[in-house]
Amino acid sequence: FLRKEITPGLDETYVEERWAKDTPGRAYYDVHLSTIEKHEMATPIFREYLSGGGLRILESGCGTGRWMAFFEKLGNTAVGVDDSPGPLSVAREHAPDMRLARANVLFTPFRNASFDAVFSSYVAEHFENGPEVLFKEIHRVLKPNGLFFVVVPFNNTFRRLVTRLP
C-alpha cells in the first residue's frame, strides 16, 4: 500500500504518469523503485521472504511492471501478466527485456507449478463473482509451498470512522 500523499502521478493505469515521457528506459523504474523503497508499507515483508534471490515470481495483473522491477532488484526473475495493452506497452517501451505476457489473469499461459511466488495487487477485487477463480489460477501456477502475496483495498466502515477518510 502506498500512502495517499505519495500516489498522485504514480497511477499504474499509465494515463496519469505524465512524468514518464521525461523518464525514458530503466530510469522510469528507478522512480518507481525509489517510491517503493521510501513509502511502500509492504516492502519489509517482501524483503524478508524474497531477498534471497533466485526465485521465479509472477506478478498477476502487472500493469507497467513496477513491482517486477522491485522483485528483480532483490535478485529474482520476475514475469508479468496483464490483459491491458496500455500498461504493457509502457512497460515494453521502458524495458523491452521484461518478461511480459498479455493474457487474462484467470487463465494464464504458464505451466502448473512454475513459480516460487505470486504477487497480485489490486486485482482480486475486480471480479463480480469474487476472487475464487483468480486464486485457483494462482494456486495452479504456484510450486508446492510457494508464496502468494495479495493486496486488496482496505475500505470498510470501521476504517472510514477511525481514519475519517472517504
GROMACS .gro file of N, CA, C and O in nm, residues 99-164:
model
  264
   99ARG      N    1   0.992  -0.967  -1.897
   99ARG     CA    2   0.917  -1.088  -1.933
   99ARG      C    3   0.769  -1.061  -1.909
   99ARG      O    4   0.724  -1.067  -1.795
  100LEU      N    5   0.697  -1.031  -2.015
  100LEU     CA    6   0.556  -0.992  -2.006
  100LEU      C    7   0.470  -1.079  -2.095
  100LEU      O    8   0.512  -1.118  -2.204
  101ALA      N    9   0.348  -1.104  -2.049
  101ALA     CA   10   0.251  -1.176  -2.130
  101ALA      C   11   0.118  -1.102  -2.123
  101ALA      O   12   0.075  -1.064  -2.014
  102ARG      N   13   0.058  -1.081  -2.237
  102ARG     CA   14  -0.077  -1.024  -2.238
  102ARG      C   15  -0.175  -1.140  -2.236
  102ARG      O   16  -0.183  -1.219  -2.330
  103ALA      N   17  -0.244  -1.153  -2.124
  103ALA     CA   18  -0.338  -1.262  -2.105
  103ALA      C   19  -0.432  -1.230  -1.990
  103ALA      O   20  -0.405  -1.141  -1.909
  104ASN      N   21  -0.539  -1.303  -1.984
  104ASN     CA   22  -0.635  -1.293  -1.875
  104ASN      C   23  -0.573  -1.357  -1.752
  104ASN      O   24  -0.527  -1.471  -1.758
  105VAL      N   25  -0.571  -1.286  -1.640
  105VAL     CA   26  -0.510  -1.341  -1.518
  105VAL      C   27  -0.583  -1.464  -1.467
  105VAL      O   28  -0.529  -1.540  -1.387
  106LEU      N   29  -0.705  -1.487  -1.515
  106LEU     CA   30  -0.781  -1.604  -1.473
  106LEU      C   31  -0.741  -1.730  -1.549
  106LEU      O   32  -0.771  -1.842  -1.506
  107PHE      N   33  -0.674  -1.711  -1.664
  107PHE     CA   34  -0.633  -1.824  -1.749
  107PHE      C   35  -0.495  -1.791  -1.808
  107PHE      O   36  -0.485  -1.754  -1.924
  108THR      N   37  -0.391  -1.802  -1.729
  108THR     CA   38  -0.259  -1.761  -1.773
  108THR      C   39  -0.193  -1.868  -1.860
  108THR      O   40  -0.228  -1.986  -1.852
  109PRO      N   41  -0.096  -1.828  -1.942
  109PRO     CA   42  -0.030  -1.922  -2.032
  109PRO      C   43   0.088  -1.996  -1.970
  109PRO      O   44   0.179  -2.039  -2.040
  110PHE      N   45   0.089  -2.011  -1.839
  110PHE     CA   46   0.202  -2.072  -1.771
  110PHE      C   47   0.171  -2.215  -1.728
  110PHE      O   48   0.057  -2.249  -1.699
  111ARG      N   49   0.278  -2.296  -1.720
  111ARG     CA   50   0.264  -2.435  -1.677
  111ARG      C   51   0.229  -2.443  -1.529
  111ARG      O   52   0.259  -2.351  -1.452
  112ASN      N   53   0.173  -2.553  -1.490
  112ASN     CA   54   0.147  -2.581  -1.349
  112ASN      C   55   0.277  -2.572  -1.269
  112ASN      O   56   0.383  -2.611  -1.319
  113ALA      N   57   0.267  -2.524  -1.148
  113ALA     CA   58   0.379  -2.521  -1.054
  113ALA      C   59   0.506  -2.460  -1.114
  113ALA      O   60   0.615  -2.514  -1.099
  114SER      N   61   0.492  -2.346  -1.179
  114SER     CA   62   0.608  -2.285  -1.245
  114SER      C   63   0.663  -2.161  -1.173
  114SER      O   64   0.762  -2.104  -1.219
  115PHE      N   65   0.604  -2.121  -1.061
  115PHE     CA   66   0.651  -2.002  -0.989
  115PHE      C   67   0.671  -2.031  -0.841
  115PHE      O   68   0.591  -2.101  -0.778
  116ASP      N   69   0.775  -1.971  -0.786
  116ASP     CA   70   0.804  -1.983  -0.644
  116ASP      C   71   0.715  -1.890  -0.562
  116ASP      O   72   0.687  -1.917  -0.445
  117ALA      N   73   0.674  -1.780  -0.623
  117ALA     CA   74   0.589  -1.683  -0.556
  117ALA      C   75   0.502  -1.612  -0.660
  117ALA      O   76   0.540  -1.601  -0.776
  118VAL      N   77   0.386  -1.567  -0.615
  118VAL     CA   78   0.297  -1.487  -0.699
  118VAL      C   79   0.255  -1.366  -0.618
  118VAL      O   80   0.222  -1.376  -0.499
  119PHE      N   81   0.257  -1.251  -0.684
  119PHE     CA   82   0.214  -1.125  -0.623
  119PHE      C   83   0.101  -1.070  -0.709
  119PHE      O   84   0.111  -1.064  -0.831
  120SER      N   85  -0.008  -1.031  -0.643
  120SER     CA   86  -0.121  -0.972  -0.713
  120SER      C   87  -0.172  -0.853  -0.633
  120SER      O   88  -0.211  -0.868  -0.518
  121SER      N   89  -0.168  -0.737  -0.693
  121SER     CA   90  -0.203  -0.614  -0.624
  121SER      C   91  -0.320  -0.544  -0.693
  121SER      O   92  -0.311  -0.511  -0.812
  122TYR      N   93  -0.426  -0.521  -0.618
  122TYR     CA   94  -0.544  -0.452  -0.666
  122TYR      C   95  -0.603  -0.517  -0.792
  122TYR      O   96  -0.640  -0.450  -0.887
  123VAL      N   97  -0.613  -0.648  -0.788
  123VAL     CA   98  -0.671  -0.724  -0.898
  123VAL      C   99  -0.791  -0.805  -0.848
  123VAL      O  100  -0.897  -0.804  -0.909
  124ALA      N  101  -0.777  -0.872  -0.735
  124ALA     CA  102  -0.878  -0.967  -0.685
  124ALA      C  103  -1.016  -0.904  -0.665
  124ALA      O  104  -1.118  -0.971  -0.682
  125GLU      N  105  -1.021  -0.777  -0.635
  125GLU     CA  106  -1.149  -0.711  -0.607
  125GLU      C  107  -1.229  -0.678  -0.733
  125GLU      O  108  -1.343  -0.633  -0.725
  126HIS      N  109  -1.173  -0.701  -0.850
  126HIS     CA  110  -1.240  -0.664  -0.975
  126HIS      C  111  -1.336  -0.769  -1.028
  126HIS      O  112  -1.403  -0.743  -1.128
  127PHE      N  113  -1.345  -0.883  -0.964
  127PHE     CA  114  -1.428  -0.991  -1.018
  127PHE      C  115  -1.562  -0.996  -0.948
  127PHE      O  116  -1.569  -1.016  -0.826
  128GLU      N  117  -1.666  -0.977  -1.026
  128GLU     CA  118  -1.802  -0.968  -0.974
  128GLU      C  119  -1.840  -1.088  -0.888
  128GLU      O  120  -1.910  -1.075  -0.787
  129ASN      N  121  -1.795  -1.206  -0.926
  129ASN     CA  122  -1.828  -1.327  -0.851
  129ASN      C  123  -1.724  -1.362  -0.746
  129ASN      O  124  -1.722  -1.474  -0.695
  130GLY      N  125  -1.638  -1.270  -0.715
  130GLY     CA  126  -1.536  -1.292  -0.614
  130GLY      C  127  -1.404  -1.339  -0.673
  130GLY      O  128  -1.393  -1.367  -0.792
  131PRO      N  129  -1.303  -1.353  -0.589
  131PRO     CA  130  -1.167  -1.383  -0.636
  131PRO      C  131  -1.136  -1.532  -0.648
  131PRO      O  132  -1.023  -1.569  -0.679
  132GLU      N  133  -1.233  -1.620  -0.628
  132GLU     CA  134  -1.204  -1.763  -0.623
  132GLU      C  135  -1.135  -1.815  -0.750
  132GLU      O  136  -1.037  -1.889  -0.742
  133VAL      N  137  -1.184  -1.776  -0.867
  133VAL     CA  138  -1.123  -1.824  -0.992
  133VAL      C  139  -0.979  -1.774  -1.004
  133VAL      O  140  -0.889  -1.849  -1.042
  134LEU      N  141  -0.956  -1.648  -0.969
  134LEU     CA  142  -0.821  -1.593  -0.970
  134LEU      C  143  -0.730  -1.671  -0.876
  134LEU      O  144  -0.620  -1.711  -0.913
  135PHE      N  145  -0.777  -1.695  -0.756
  135PHE     CA  146  -0.695  -1.765  -0.657
  135PHE      C  147  -0.667  -1.909  -0.700
  135PHE      O  148  -0.559  -1.962  -0.676
  136LYS      N  149  -0.762  -1.973  -0.766
  136LYS     CA  150  -0.740  -2.109  -0.817
  136LYS      C  151  -0.631  -2.108  -0.925
  136LYS      O  152  -0.547  -2.198  -0.930
  137GLU      N  153  -0.634  -2.008  -1.012
  137GLU     CA  154  -0.532  -1.999  -1.117
  137GLU      C  155  -0.394  -1.973  -1.055
  137GLU      O  156  -0.295  -2.033  -1.096
  138ILE      N  157  -0.389  -1.887  -0.958
  138ILE     CA  158  -0.262  -1.860  -0.890
  138ILE      C  159  -0.212  -1.987  -0.821
  138ILE      O  160  -0.093  -2.020  -0.829
  139HIS      N  161  -0.300  -2.058  -0.756
  139HIS     CA  162  -0.262  -2.184  -0.691
  139HIS      C  163  -0.208  -2.284  -0.794
  139HIS      O  164  -0.111  -2.355  -0.769
  140ARG      N  165  -0.268  -2.285  -0.913
  140ARG     CA  166  -0.225  -2.376  -1.019
  140ARG      C  167  -0.080  -2.349  -1.061
  140ARG      O  168  -0.003  -2.441  -1.080
  141VAL      N  169  -0.043  -2.223  -1.073
  141VAL     CA  170   0.091  -2.190  -1.124
  141VAL      C  171   0.197  -2.185  -1.013
  141VAL      O  172   0.315  -2.182  -1.043
  142LEU      N  173   0.154  -2.186  -0.887
  142LEU     CA  174   0.248  -2.185  -0.776
  142LEU      C  175   0.308  -2.323  -0.753
  142LEU      O  176   0.237  -2.423  -0.758
  143LYS      N  177   0.436  -2.327  -0.723
  143LYS     CA  178   0.500  -2.452  -0.683
  143LYS      C  179   0.447  -2.491  -0.545
  143LYS      O  180   0.401  -2.405  -0.469
  144PRO      N  181   0.456  -2.619  -0.511
  144PRO     CA  182   0.418  -2.659  -0.375
  144PRO      C  183   0.496  -2.575  -0.272
  144PRO      O  184   0.615  -2.549  -0.289
  145ASN      N  185   0.426  -2.531  -0.171
  145ASN     CA  186   0.483  -2.444  -0.067
  145ASN      C  187   0.526  -2.308  -0.120
  145ASN      O  188   0.605  -2.238  -0.056
  146GLY      N  189   0.475  -2.269  -0.237
  146GLY     CA  190   0.503  -2.137  -0.291
  146GLY      C  191   0.437  -2.028  -0.208
  146GLY      O  192   0.348  -2.056  -0.127
  147LEU      N  193   0.479  -1.906  -0.229
  147LEU     CA  194   0.427  -1.792  -0.155
  147LEU      C  195   0.330  -1.712  -0.240
  147LEU      O  196   0.358  -1.686  -0.358
  148PHE      N  197   0.219  -1.671  -0.181
  148PHE     CA  198   0.120  -1.589  -0.250
  148PHE      C  199   0.100  -1.461  -0.170
  148PHE      O  200   0.063  -1.466  -0.053
  149PHE      N  201   0.127  -1.348  -0.234
  149PHE     CA  202   0.107  -1.217  -0.173
  149PHE      C  203  -0.006  -1.148  -0.248
  149PHE      O  204   0.001  -1.133  -0.370
  150VAL      N  205  -0.108  -1.105  -0.176
  150VAL     CA  206  -0.221  -1.037  -0.239
  150VAL      C  207  -0.247  -0.905  -0.167
  150VAL      O  208  -0.240  -0.898  -0.044
  151VAL      N  209  -0.274  -0.802  -0.245
  151VAL     CA  210  -0.309  -0.671  -0.191
  151VAL      C  211  -0.447  -0.637  -0.244
  151VAL      O  212  -0.472  -0.646  -0.365
  152VAL      N  213  -0.536  -0.601  -0.153
  152VAL     CA  214  -0.671  -0.559  -0.190
  152VAL      C  215  -0.702  -0.430  -0.116
  152VAL      O  216  -0.642  -0.401  -0.013
  153PRO      N  217  -0.795  -0.351  -0.168
  153PRO     CA  218  -0.830  -0.227  -0.097
  153PRO      C  219  -0.887  -0.258   0.040
  153PRO      O  220  -0.961  -0.354   0.057
  154PHE      N  221  -0.847  -0.180   0.136
  154PHE     CA  222  -0.899  -0.193   0.271
  154PHE      C  223  -0.992  -0.075   0.294
  154PHE      O  224  -0.950   0.033   0.331
  155ASN      N  225  -1.118  -0.096   0.265
  155ASN     CA  226  -1.214   0.013   0.275
  155ASN      C  227  -1.341  -0.042   0.339
  155ASN      O  228  -1.419  -0.110   0.276
  156ASN      N  229  -1.358  -0.014   0.467
  156ASN     CA  230  -1.479  -0.059   0.536
  156ASN      C  231  -1.525   0.049   0.631
  156ASN      O  232  -1.458   0.151   0.651
  157THR      N  233  -1.640   0.030   0.692
  157THR     CA  234  -1.699   0.131   0.778
  157THR      C  235  -1.607   0.166   0.894
  157THR      O  236  -1.585   0.283   0.925
  158PHE      N  237  -1.550   0.065   0.960
  158PHE     CA  238  -1.461   0.090   1.073
  158PHE      C  239  -1.343   0.177   1.031
  158PHE      O  240  -1.311   0.276   1.097
  159ARG      N  241  -1.279   0.143   0.921
  159ARG     CA  242  -1.166   0.221   0.873
  159ARG      C  243  -1.206   0.365   0.845
  159ARG      O  244  -1.135   0.459   0.881
  160ARG      N  245  -1.320   0.384   0.779
  160ARG     CA  246  -1.364   0.520   0.747
  160ARG      C  247  -1.393   0.601   0.873
  160ARG      O  248  -1.361   0.719   0.880
  161LEU      N  249  -1.450   0.538   0.977
  161LEU     CA  250  -1.478   0.609   1.101
  161LEU      C  251  -1.351   0.644   1.178
  161LEU      O  252  -1.336   0.753   1.229
  162VAL      N  253  -1.258   0.551   1.182
  162VAL     CA  254  -1.136   0.572   1.258
  162VAL      C  255  -1.043   0.670   1.189
  162VAL      O  256  -0.986   0.758   1.252
  163THR      N  257  -1.028   0.657   1.059
  163THR     CA  258  -0.934   0.744   0.987
  163THR      C  259  -1.000   0.868   0.930
  163THR      O  260  -0.932   0.957   0.883
  164ARG      N  261  -1.131   0.869   0.928
  164ARG     CA  262  -1.208   0.980   0.871
  164ARG      C  263  -1.177   1.005   0.725
  164ARG      O  264  -1.177   1.117   0.677
   0.00000   0.00000   0.00000
